[in-house]
């Protein structure tokens, strides 16, 4: 039968995001690390002039750093949305 399958309730909304960035010093890495599990406000700009974007609150779920020999490095982070994601067009 259908045992073990999740059923989605129509009308419920959620959002998540995966982001990438760069940290160049220990201060940036410390701030990044301290945000794991914390609520953060985010804005995702999709227009060059910065007038079209998504914004909302999220929890930082994971952070995956990649460092290099010169101490700079990149990271990816997974965010889980808290409440609505707002879309702004101007």
PDB file of N, CA and C in Angstrom:
ATOM      1  N   UNK A   1       0.790  -1.179   0.000  1.00  0.00           N
ATOM      2  CA  UNK A   1       0.000   0.000   0.000  1.00  0.00           C
ATOM      3  C   UNK A   1       0.841   1.256   0.000  1.00  0.00           C
ATOM      4  N   UNK A   2       0.263   2.281   0.606  1.00  0.00           N
ATOM      5  CA  UNK A   2       0.880   3.611   0.630  1.00  0.00           C
ATOM      6  C   UNK A   2       1.611   3.893   1.932  1.00  0.00           C
ATOM      7  N   UNK A   3       1.953   2.890   2.696  1.00  0.00           N
ATOM      8  CA  UNK A   3       2.606   3.073   3.985  1.00  0.00           C
ATOM      9  C   UNK A   3       3.971   3.733   3.817  1.00  0.00           C
ATOM     10  N   UNK A   4       4.231   4.756   4.669  1.00  0.00           N
ATOM     11  CA  UNK A   4       5.538   5.402   4.662  1.00  0.00           C
ATOM     12  C   UNK A   4       5.649   6.610   3.747  1.00  0.00           C
ATOM     13  N   UNK A   5       4.660   6.873   2.913  1.00  0.00           N
ATOM     14  CA  UNK A   5       4.716   8.014   2.014  1.00  0.00           C
ATOM     15  C   UNK A   5       4.160   9.251   2.696  1.00  0.00           C
ATOM     16  N   UNK A   6       4.853  10.375   2.542  1.00  0.00           N
ATOM     17  CA  UNK A   6       4.408  11.645   3.111  1.00  0.00           C
ATOM     18  C   UNK A   6       3.299  12.222   2.242  1.00  0.00           C
ATOM     19  N   UNK A   7       2.287  12.763   2.862  1.00  0.00           N
ATOM     20  CA  UNK A   7       1.206  13.438   2.160  1.00  0.00           C
ATOM     21  C   UNK A   7       1.347  14.933   2.386  1.00  0.00           C
ATOM     22  N   UNK A   8       1.311  15.695   1.313  1.00  0.00           N
ATOM     23  CA  UNK A   8       1.423  17.140   1.395  1.00  0.00           C
ATOM     24  C   UNK A   8       0.033  17.754   1.434  1.00  0.00           C
ATOM     25  N   UNK A   9      -0.176  18.683   2.351  1.00  0.00           N
ATOM     26  CA  UNK A   9      -1.456  19.360   2.462  1.00  0.00           C
ATOM     27  C   UNK A   9      -1.452  20.552   1.519  1.00  0.00           C
ATOM     28  N   UNK A  10      -2.426  20.625   0.644  1.00  0.00           N
ATOM     29  CA  UNK A  10      -2.525  21.731  -0.293  1.00  0.00           C
ATOM     30  C   UNK A  10      -2.676  23.061   0.417  1.00  0.00           C
ATOM     31  N   UNK A  11      -2.040  24.092  -0.108  1.00  0.00           N
ATOM     32  CA  UNK A  11      -2.159  25.425   0.466  1.00  0.00           C
ATOM     33  C   UNK A  11      -1.045  25.797   1.425  1.00  0.00           C
ATOM     34  N   UNK A  12      -0.298  24.822   1.948  1.00  0.00           N
ATOM     35  CA  UNK A  12       0.820  25.140   2.827  1.00  0.00           C
ATOM     36  C   UNK A  12       2.029  25.506   1.978  1.00  0.00           C
ATOM     37  N   UNK A  13       2.721  26.568   2.376  1.00  0.00           N
ATOM     38  CA  UNK A  13       3.867  27.046   1.604  1.00  0.00           C
ATOM     39  C   UNK A  13       5.125  26.970   2.460  1.00  0.00           C
ATOM     40  N   UNK A  14       6.262  26.791   1.802  1.00  0.00           N
ATOM     41  CA  UNK A  14       7.548  26.824   2.483  1.00  0.00           C
ATOM     42  C   UNK A  14       8.603  27.264   1.486  1.00  0.00           C
ATOM     43  N   UNK A  15       9.767  27.647   2.017  1.00  0.00           N
ATOM     44  CA  UNK A  15      10.871  27.996   1.135  1.00  0.00           C
ATOM     45  C   UNK A  15      12.191  27.656   1.801  1.00  0.00           C
ATOM     46  N   UNK A  16      13.198  27.449   0.977  1.00  0.00           N
ATOM     47  CA  UNK A  16      14.557  27.213   1.439  1.00  0.00           C
ATOM     48  C   UNK A  16      15.495  27.757   0.375  1.00  0.00           C
ATOM     49  N   UNK A  17      16.756  27.914   0.738  1.00  0.00           N
ATOM     50  CA  UNK A  17      17.729  28.442  -0.206  1.00  0.00           C
ATOM     51  C   UNK A  17      19.109  27.892   0.103  1.00  0.00           C
ATOM     52  N   UNK A  18      19.909  27.754  -0.927  1.00  0.00           N
ATOM     53  CA  UNK A  18      21.323  27.440  -0.789  1.00  0.00           C
ATOM     54  C   UNK A  18      22.084  28.636  -1.339  1.00  0.00           C
ATOM     55  N   UNK A  19      23.003  29.175  -0.546  1.00  0.00           N
ATOM     56  CA  UNK A  19      23.764  30.353  -0.951  1.00  0.00           C
ATOM     57  C   UNK A  19      25.253  30.043  -0.919  1.00  0.00           C
ATOM     58  N   UNK A  20      26.017  30.825  -1.676  1.00  0.00           N
ATOM     59  CA  UNK A  20      27.475  30.692  -1.688  1.00  0.00           C
ATOM     60  C   UNK A  20      28.078  32.061  -1.430  1.00  0.00           C
ATOM     61  N   UNK A  21      29.231  32.083  -0.777  1.00  0.00           N
ATOM     62  CA  UNK A  21      29.894  33.346  -0.486  1.00  0.00           C
ATOM     63  C   UNK A  21      31.372  33.153  -0.247  1.00  0.00           C
ATOM     64  N   UNK A  22      32.036  34.243   0.146  1.00  0.00           N
ATOM     65  CA  UNK A  22      33.480  34.220   0.386  1.00  0.00           C
ATOM     66  C   UNK A  22      33.798  34.947   1.684  1.00  0.00           C
ATOM     67  N   UNK A  23      34.719  34.397   2.466  1.00  0.00           N
ATOM     68  CA  UNK A  23      35.234  35.042   3.678  1.00  0.00           C
ATOM     69  C   UNK A  23      36.737  35.183   3.515  1.00  0.00           C
ATOM     70  N   UNK A  24      37.244  36.376   3.836  1.00  0.00           N
ATOM     71  CA  UNK A  24      38.665  36.637   3.647  1.00  0.00           C
ATOM     72  C   UNK A  24      39.463  36.711   4.935  1.00  0.00           C
ATOM     73  N   UNK A  25      38.795  36.753   6.092  1.00  0.00           N
ATOM     74  CA  UNK A  25      39.550  36.872   7.348  1.00  0.00           C
ATOM     75  C   UNK A  25      38.852  36.087   8.459  1.00  0.00           C
ATOM     76  N   UNK A  26      39.520  35.974   9.594  1.00  0.00           N
ATOM     77  CA  UNK A  26      38.982  35.175  10.688  1.00  0.00           C
ATOM     78  C   UNK A  26      37.710  35.779  11.273  1.00  0.00           C
ATOM     79  N   UNK A  27      37.576  37.106  11.232  1.00  0.00           N
ATOM     80  CA  UNK A  27      36.363  37.739  11.748  1.00  0.00           C
ATOM     81  C   UNK A  27      35.146  37.286  10.963  1.00  0.00           C
ATOM     82  N   UNK A  28      35.262  37.263   9.659  1.00  0.00           N
ATOM     83  CA  UNK A  28      34.166  36.815   8.805  1.00  0.00           C
ATOM     84  C   UNK A  28      33.808  35.356   9.053  1.00  0.00           C
ATOM     85  N   UNK A  29      34.821  34.499   9.228  1.00  0.00           N
ATOM     86  CA  UNK A  29      34.561  33.083   9.501  1.00  0.00           C
ATOM     87  C   UNK A  29      33.894  32.909  10.854  1.00  0.00           C
ATOM     88  N   UNK A  30      34.325  33.677  11.868  1.00  0.00           N
ATOM     89  CA  UNK A  30      33.706  33.589  13.193  1.00  0.00           C
ATOM     90  C   UNK A  30      32.241  33.993  13.148  1.00  0.00           C
ATOM     91  N   UNK A  31      31.926  35.098  12.462  1.00  0.00           N
ATOM     92  CA  UNK A  31      30.542  35.552  12.348  1.00  0.00           C
ATOM     93  C   UNK A  31      29.692  34.522  11.615  1.00  0.00           C
ATOM     94  N   UNK A  32      30.259  33.934  10.579  1.00  0.00           N
ATOM     95  CA  UNK A  32      29.552  32.904   9.819  1.00  0.00           C
ATOM     96  C   UNK A  32      29.249  31.699  10.707  1.00  0.00           C
ATOM     97  N   UNK A  33      30.249  31.237  11.425  1.00  0.00           N
ATOM     98  CA  UNK A  33      30.101  30.064  12.301  1.00  0.00           C
ATOM     99  C   UNK A  33      29.053  30.301  13.380  1.00  0.00           C
ATOM    100  N   UNK A  34      29.040  31.516  13.950  1.00  0.00           N
ATOM    101  CA  UNK A  34      28.106  31.837  15.022  1.00  0.00           C
ATOM    102  C   UNK A  34      26.651  31.861  14.559  1.00  0.00           C
ATOM    103  N   UNK A  35      26.409  31.929  13.263  1.00  0.00           N
ATOM    104  CA  UNK A  35      25.042  31.983  12.744  1.00  0.00           C
ATOM    105  C   UNK A  35      24.413  30.617  12.508  1.00  0.00           C
ATOM    106  N   UNK A  36      25.152  29.530  12.690  1.00  0.00           N
ATOM    107  CA  UNK A  36      24.547  28.201  12.515  1.00  0.00           C
ATOM    108  C   UNK A  36      23.445  28.033  13.554  1.00  0.00           C
ATOM    109  N   UNK A  37      22.246  27.694  13.090  1.00  0.00           N
ATOM    110  CA  UNK A  37      21.105  27.503  13.971  1.00  0.00           C
ATOM    111  C   UNK A  37      20.391  28.781  14.356  1.00  0.00           C
ATOM    112  N   UNK A  38      20.899  29.919  13.914  1.00  0.00           N
ATOM    113  CA  UNK A  38      20.307  31.212  14.274  1.00  0.00           C
ATOM    114  C   UNK A  38      19.342  31.697  13.196  1.00  0.00           C
ATOM    115  N   UNK A  39      18.461  32.599  13.601  1.00  0.00           N
ATOM    116  CA  UNK A  39      17.548  33.249  12.661  1.00  0.00           C
ATOM    117  C   UNK A  39      18.252  34.451  12.049  1.00  0.00           C
ATOM    118  N   UNK A  40      18.218  34.562  10.732  1.00  0.00           N
ATOM    119  CA  UNK A  40      18.834  35.682  10.028  1.00  0.00           C
ATOM    120  C   UNK A  40      17.850  36.252   9.011  1.00  0.00           C
ATOM    121  N   UNK A  41      17.948  37.552   8.771  1.00  0.00           N
ATOM    122  CA  UNK A  41      17.160  38.207   7.732  1.00  0.00           C
ATOM    123  C   UNK A  41      17.957  38.131   6.436  1.00  0.00           C
ATOM    124  N   UNK A  42      17.298  37.783   5.332  1.00  0.00           N
ATOM    125  CA  UNK A  42      17.992  37.654   4.060  1.00  0.00           C
ATOM    126  C   UNK A  42      17.277  38.438   2.962  1.00  0.00           C
ATOM    127  N   UNK A  43      18.039  38.876   1.983  1.00  0.00           N
ATOM    128  CA  UNK A  43      17.516  39.503   0.778  1.00  0.00           C
ATOM    129  C   UNK A  43      18.258  38.905  -0.402  1.00  0.00           C
ATOM    130  N   UNK A  44      17.514  38.415  -1.381  1.00  0.00           N
ATOM    131  CA  UNK A  44      18.081  37.815  -2.590  1.00  0.00           C
ATOM    132  C   UNK A  44      17.732  38.709  -3.772  1.00  0.00           C
ATOM    133  N   UNK A  45      18.727  39.474  -4.245  1.00  0.00           N
ATOM    134  CA  UNK A  45      18.500  40.408  -5.347  1.00  0.00           C
ATOM    135  C   UNK A  45      18.613  39.684  -6.675  1.00  0.00           C
ATOM    136  N   UNK A  46      17.632  39.931  -7.551  1.00  0.00           N
ATOM    137  CA  UNK A  46      17.636  39.272  -8.857  1.00  0.00           C
ATOM    138  C   UNK A  46      17.679  40.278  -9.998  1.00  0.00           C
ATOM    139  N   UNK A  47      17.845  41.564  -9.659  1.00  0.00           N
ATOM    140  CA  UNK A  47      17.993  42.579 -10.696  1.00  0.00           C
ATOM    141  C   UNK A  47      19.306  43.318 -10.472  1.00  0.00           C
ATOM    142  N   UNK A  48      19.903  43.756 -11.552  1.00  0.00           N
ATOM    143  CA  UNK A  48      21.209  44.413 -11.475  1.00  0.00           C
ATOM    144  C   UNK A  48      21.152  45.710 -10.669  1.00  0.00           C
ATOM    145  N   UNK A  49      20.072  46.457 -10.745  1.00  0.00           N
ATOM    146  CA  UNK A  49      19.947  47.712 -10.022  1.00  0.00           C
ATOM    147  C   UNK A  49      19.483  47.554  -8.586  1.00  0.00           C
ATOM    148  N   UNK A  50      19.194  46.332  -8.165  1.00  0.00           N
ATOM    149  CA  UNK A  50      18.789  46.090  -6.795  1.00  0.00           C
ATOM    150  C   UNK A  50      17.356  46.462  -6.482  1.00  0.00           C
ATOM    151  N   UNK A  51      16.463  46.444  -7.471  1.00  0.00           N
ATOM    152  CA  UNK A  51      15.078  46.824  -7.232  1.00  0.00           C
ATOM    153  C   UNK A  51      14.127  45.628  -7.194  1.00  0.00           C
ATOM    154  N   UNK A  52      14.561  44.475  -7.639  1.00  0.00           N
ATOM    155  CA  UNK A  52      13.726  43.272  -7.612  1.00  0.00           C
ATOM    156  C   UNK A  52      14.422  42.245  -6.734  1.00  0.00           C
ATOM    157  N   UNK A  53      13.728  41.810  -5.670  1.00  0.00           N
ATOM    158  CA  UNK A  53      14.370  40.873  -4.749  1.00  0.00           C
ATOM    159  C   UNK A  53      13.339  40.124  -3.906  1.00  0.00           C
ATOM    160  N   UNK A  54      13.792  39.028  -3.325  1.00  0.00           N
ATOM    161  CA  UNK A  54      13.031  38.261  -2.349  1.00  0.00           C
ATOM    162  C   UNK A  54      13.629  38.575  -0.980  1.00  0.00           C
ATOM    163  N   UNK A  55      12.808  38.615   0.062  1.00  0.00           N
ATOM    164  CA  UNK A  55      13.329  38.840   1.406  1.00  0.00           C
ATOM    165  C   UNK A  55      12.502  38.062   2.415  1.00  0.00           C
ATOM    166  N   UNK A  56      13.143  37.740   3.551  1.00  0.00           N
ATOM    167  CA  UNK A  56      12.447  37.033   4.605  1.00  0.00           C
ATOM    168  C   UNK A  56      13.390  36.622   5.716  1.00  0.00           C
ATOM    169  N   UNK A  57      12.848  35.889   6.674  1.00  0.00           N
ATOM    170  CA  UNK A  57      13.625  35.361   7.791  1.00  0.00           C
ATOM    171  C   UNK A  57      13.905  33.891   7.547  1.00  0.00           C
ATOM    172  N   UNK A  58      15.070  33.446   7.998  1.00  0.00           N
ATOM    173  CA  UNK A  58      15.423  32.037   7.819  1.00  0.00           C
ATOM    174  C   UNK A  58      16.337  31.585   8.948  1.00  0.00           C
ATOM    175  N   UNK A  59      16.451  30.278   9.069  1.00  0.00           N
ATOM    176  CA  UNK A  59      17.407  29.674   9.986  1.00  0.00           C
ATOM    177  C   UNK A  59      18.559  29.140   9.166  1.00  0.00           C
ATOM    178  N   UNK A  60      19.796  29.383   9.613  1.00  0.00           N
ATOM    179  CA  UNK A  60      20.975  28.828   8.959  1.00  0.00           C
ATOM    180  C   UNK A  60      21.081  27.367   9.398  1.00  0.00           C
ATOM    181  N   UNK A  61      20.888  26.444   8.468  1.00  0.00           N
ATOM    182  CA  UNK A  61      20.862  25.016   8.792  1.00  0.00           C
ATOM    183  C   UNK A  61      22.249  24.398   8.693  1.00  0.00           C
ATOM    184  N   UNK A  62      22.948  24.664   7.599  1.00  0.00           N
ATOM    185  CA  UNK A  62      24.291  24.104   7.411  1.00  0.00           C
ATOM    186  C   UNK A  62      25.217  25.156   6.819  1.00  0.00           C
ATOM    187  N   UNK A  63      26.504  25.018   7.104  1.00  0.00           N
ATOM    188  CA  UNK A  63      27.546  25.819   6.465  1.00  0.00           C
ATOM    189  C   UNK A  63      28.671  24.865   6.082  1.00  0.00           C
ATOM    190  N   UNK A  64      29.093  24.936   4.825  1.00  0.00           N
ATOM    191  CA  UNK A  64      30.163  24.070   4.328  1.00  0.00           C
ATOM    192  C   UNK A  64      31.307  24.940   3.820  1.00  0.00           C
ATOM    193  N   UNK A  65      32.371  25.130   4.615  1.00  0.00           N
ATOM    194  CA  UNK A  65      33.483  25.974   4.191  1.00  0.00           C
ATOM    195  C   UNK A  65      34.509  25.220   3.352  1.00  0.00           C
ATOM    196  N   UNK A  66      35.169  25.964   2.471  1.00  0.00           N
ATOM    197  CA  UNK A  66      36.305  25.462   1.708  1.00  0.00           C
ATOM    198  C   UNK A  66      37.382  26.522   1.796  1.00  0.00           C
ATOM    199  N   UNK A  67      38.490  26.227   2.455  1.00  0.00           N
ATOM    200  CA  UNK A  67      39.549  27.214   2.622  1.00  0.00           C
ATOM    201  C   UNK A  67      40.705  26.935   1.682  1.00  0.00           C
ATOM    202  N   UNK A  68      41.518  27.978   1.471  1.00  0.00           N
ATOM    203  CA  UNK A  68      42.685  27.838   0.622  1.00  0.00           C
ATOM    204  C   UNK A  68      43.932  28.187   1.424  1.00  0.00           C
ATOM    205  N   UNK A  69      45.087  28.081   0.799  1.00  0.00           N
ATOM    206  CA  UNK A  69      46.363  28.317   1.462  1.00  0.00           C
ATOM    207  C   UNK A  69      46.483  29.751   1.987  1.00  0.00           C
ATOM    208  N   UNK A  70      45.909  30.738   1.295  1.00  0.00           N
ATOM    209  CA  UNK A  70      46.054  32.143   1.683  1.00  0.00           C
ATOM    210  C   UNK A  70      44.984  32.617   2.672  1.00  0.00           C
ATOM    211  N   UNK A  71      44.278  31.708   3.335  1.00  0.00           N
ATOM    212  CA  UNK A  71      43.270  31.989   4.360  1.00  0.00           C
ATOM    213  C   UNK A  71      41.937  32.492   3.824  1.00  0.00           C
ATOM    214  N   UNK A  72      41.871  32.840   2.545  1.00  0.00           N
ATOM    215  CA  UNK A  72      40.560  33.195   2.012  1.00  0.00           C
ATOM    216  C   UNK A  72      39.885  31.899   1.595  1.00  0.00           C
ATOM    217  N   UNK A  73      38.593  31.937   1.505  1.00  0.00           N
ATOM    218  CA  UNK A  73      37.896  30.728   1.123  1.00  0.00           C
ATOM    219  C   UNK A  73      36.448  31.009   0.807  1.00  0.00           C
ATOM    220  N   UNK A  74      35.802  29.982   0.349  1.00  0.00           N
ATOM    221  CA  UNK A  74      34.398  30.100   0.011  1.00  0.00           C
ATOM    222  C   UNK A  74      33.590  29.194   0.918  1.00  0.00           C
ATOM    223  N   UNK A  75      32.287  29.406   0.926  1.00  0.00           N
ATOM    224  CA  UNK A  75      31.402  28.560   1.701  1.00  0.00           C
ATOM    225  C   UNK A  75      30.074  28.439   0.980  1.00  0.00           C
ATOM    226  N   UNK A  76      29.345  27.407   1.305  1.00  0.00           N
ATOM    227  CA  UNK A  76      27.953  27.324   0.914  1.00  0.00           C
ATOM    228  C   UNK A  76      27.152  27.137   2.192  1.00  0.00           C
ATOM    229  N   UNK A  77      25.940  27.646   2.208  1.00  0.00           N
ATOM    230  CA  UNK A  77      25.080  27.552   3.382  1.00  0.00           C
ATOM    231  C   UNK A  77      23.674  27.199   2.933  1.00  0.00           C
ATOM    232  N   UNK A  78      22.987  26.445   3.755  1.00  0.00           N
ATOM    233  CA  UNK A  78      21.604  26.093   3.500  1.00  0.00           C
ATOM    234  C   UNK A  78      20.733  26.842   4.490  1.00  0.00           C
ATOM    235  N   UNK A  79      19.692  27.490   3.970  1.00  0.00           N
ATOM    236  CA  UNK A  79      18.771  28.268   4.792  1.00  0.00           C
ATOM    237  C   UNK A  79      17.383  27.642   4.728  1.00  0.00           C
ATOM    238  N   UNK A  80      16.704  27.614   5.859  1.00  0.00           N
ATOM    239  CA  UNK A  80      15.328  27.133   5.928  1.00  0.00           C
ATOM    240  C   UNK A  80      14.438  28.299   6.297  1.00  0.00           C
ATOM    241  N   UNK A  81      13.465  28.603   5.448  1.00  0.00           N
ATOM    242  CA  UNK A  81      12.614  29.765   5.643  1.00  0.00           C
ATOM    243  C   UNK A  81      11.759  29.696   6.888  1.00  0.00           C
ATOM    244  N   UNK A  82      11.561  30.871   7.506  1.00  0.00           N
ATOM    245  CA  UNK A  82      10.664  31.039   8.647  1.00  0.00           C
ATOM    246  C   UNK A  82       9.565  31.994   8.183  1.00  0.00           C
ATOM    247  N   UNK A  83       8.388  31.512   7.988  1.00  0.00           N
ATOM    248  CA  UNK A  83       7.295  32.366   7.545  1.00  0.00           C
ATOM    249  C   UNK A  83       7.402  32.699   6.060  1.00  0.00           C
ATOM    250  N   UNK A  84       6.792  33.818   5.692  1.00  0.00           N
ATOM    251  CA  UNK A  84       6.657  34.188   4.293  1.00  0.00           C
ATOM    252  C   UNK A  84       7.955  34.707   3.679  1.00  0.00           C
ATOM    253  N   UNK A  85       8.122  34.428   2.404  1.00  0.00           N
ATOM    254  CA  UNK A  85       9.177  35.021   1.590  1.00  0.00           C
ATOM    255  C   UNK A  85       8.490  36.099   0.760  1.00  0.00           C
ATOM    256  N   UNK A  86       8.946  37.338   0.897  1.00  0.00           N
ATOM    257  CA  UNK A  86       8.302  38.471   0.222  1.00  0.00           C
ATOM    258  C   UNK A  86       9.016  38.767  -1.089  1.00  0.00           C
ATOM    259  N   UNK A  87       8.245  39.055  -2.131  1.00  0.00           N
ATOM    260  CA  UNK A  87       8.783  39.393  -3.439  1.00  0.00           C
ATOM    261  C   UNK A  87       8.529  40.888  -3.686  1.00  0.00           C
ATOM    262  N   UNK A  88       9.613  41.661  -3.891  1.00  0.00           N
ATOM    263  CA  UNK A  88       9.514  43.093  -4.105  1.00  0.00           C
ATOM    264  C   UNK A  88       9.982  43.411  -5.520  1.00  0.00           C
ATOM    265  N   UNK A  89       9.190  44.223  -6.253  1.00  0.00           N
ATOM    266  CA  UNK A  89       9.515  44.513  -7.654  1.00  0.00           C
ATOM    267  C   UNK A  89       9.942  45.956  -7.909  1.00  0.00           C
ATOM    268  N   UNK A  90       9.998  46.782  -6.884  1.00  0.00           N
ATOM    269  CA  UNK A  90      10.479  48.158  -7.129  1.00  0.00           C
ATOM    270  C   UNK A  90      10.945  48.800  -5.842  1.00  0.00           C
TER     271      UNK A  90
END
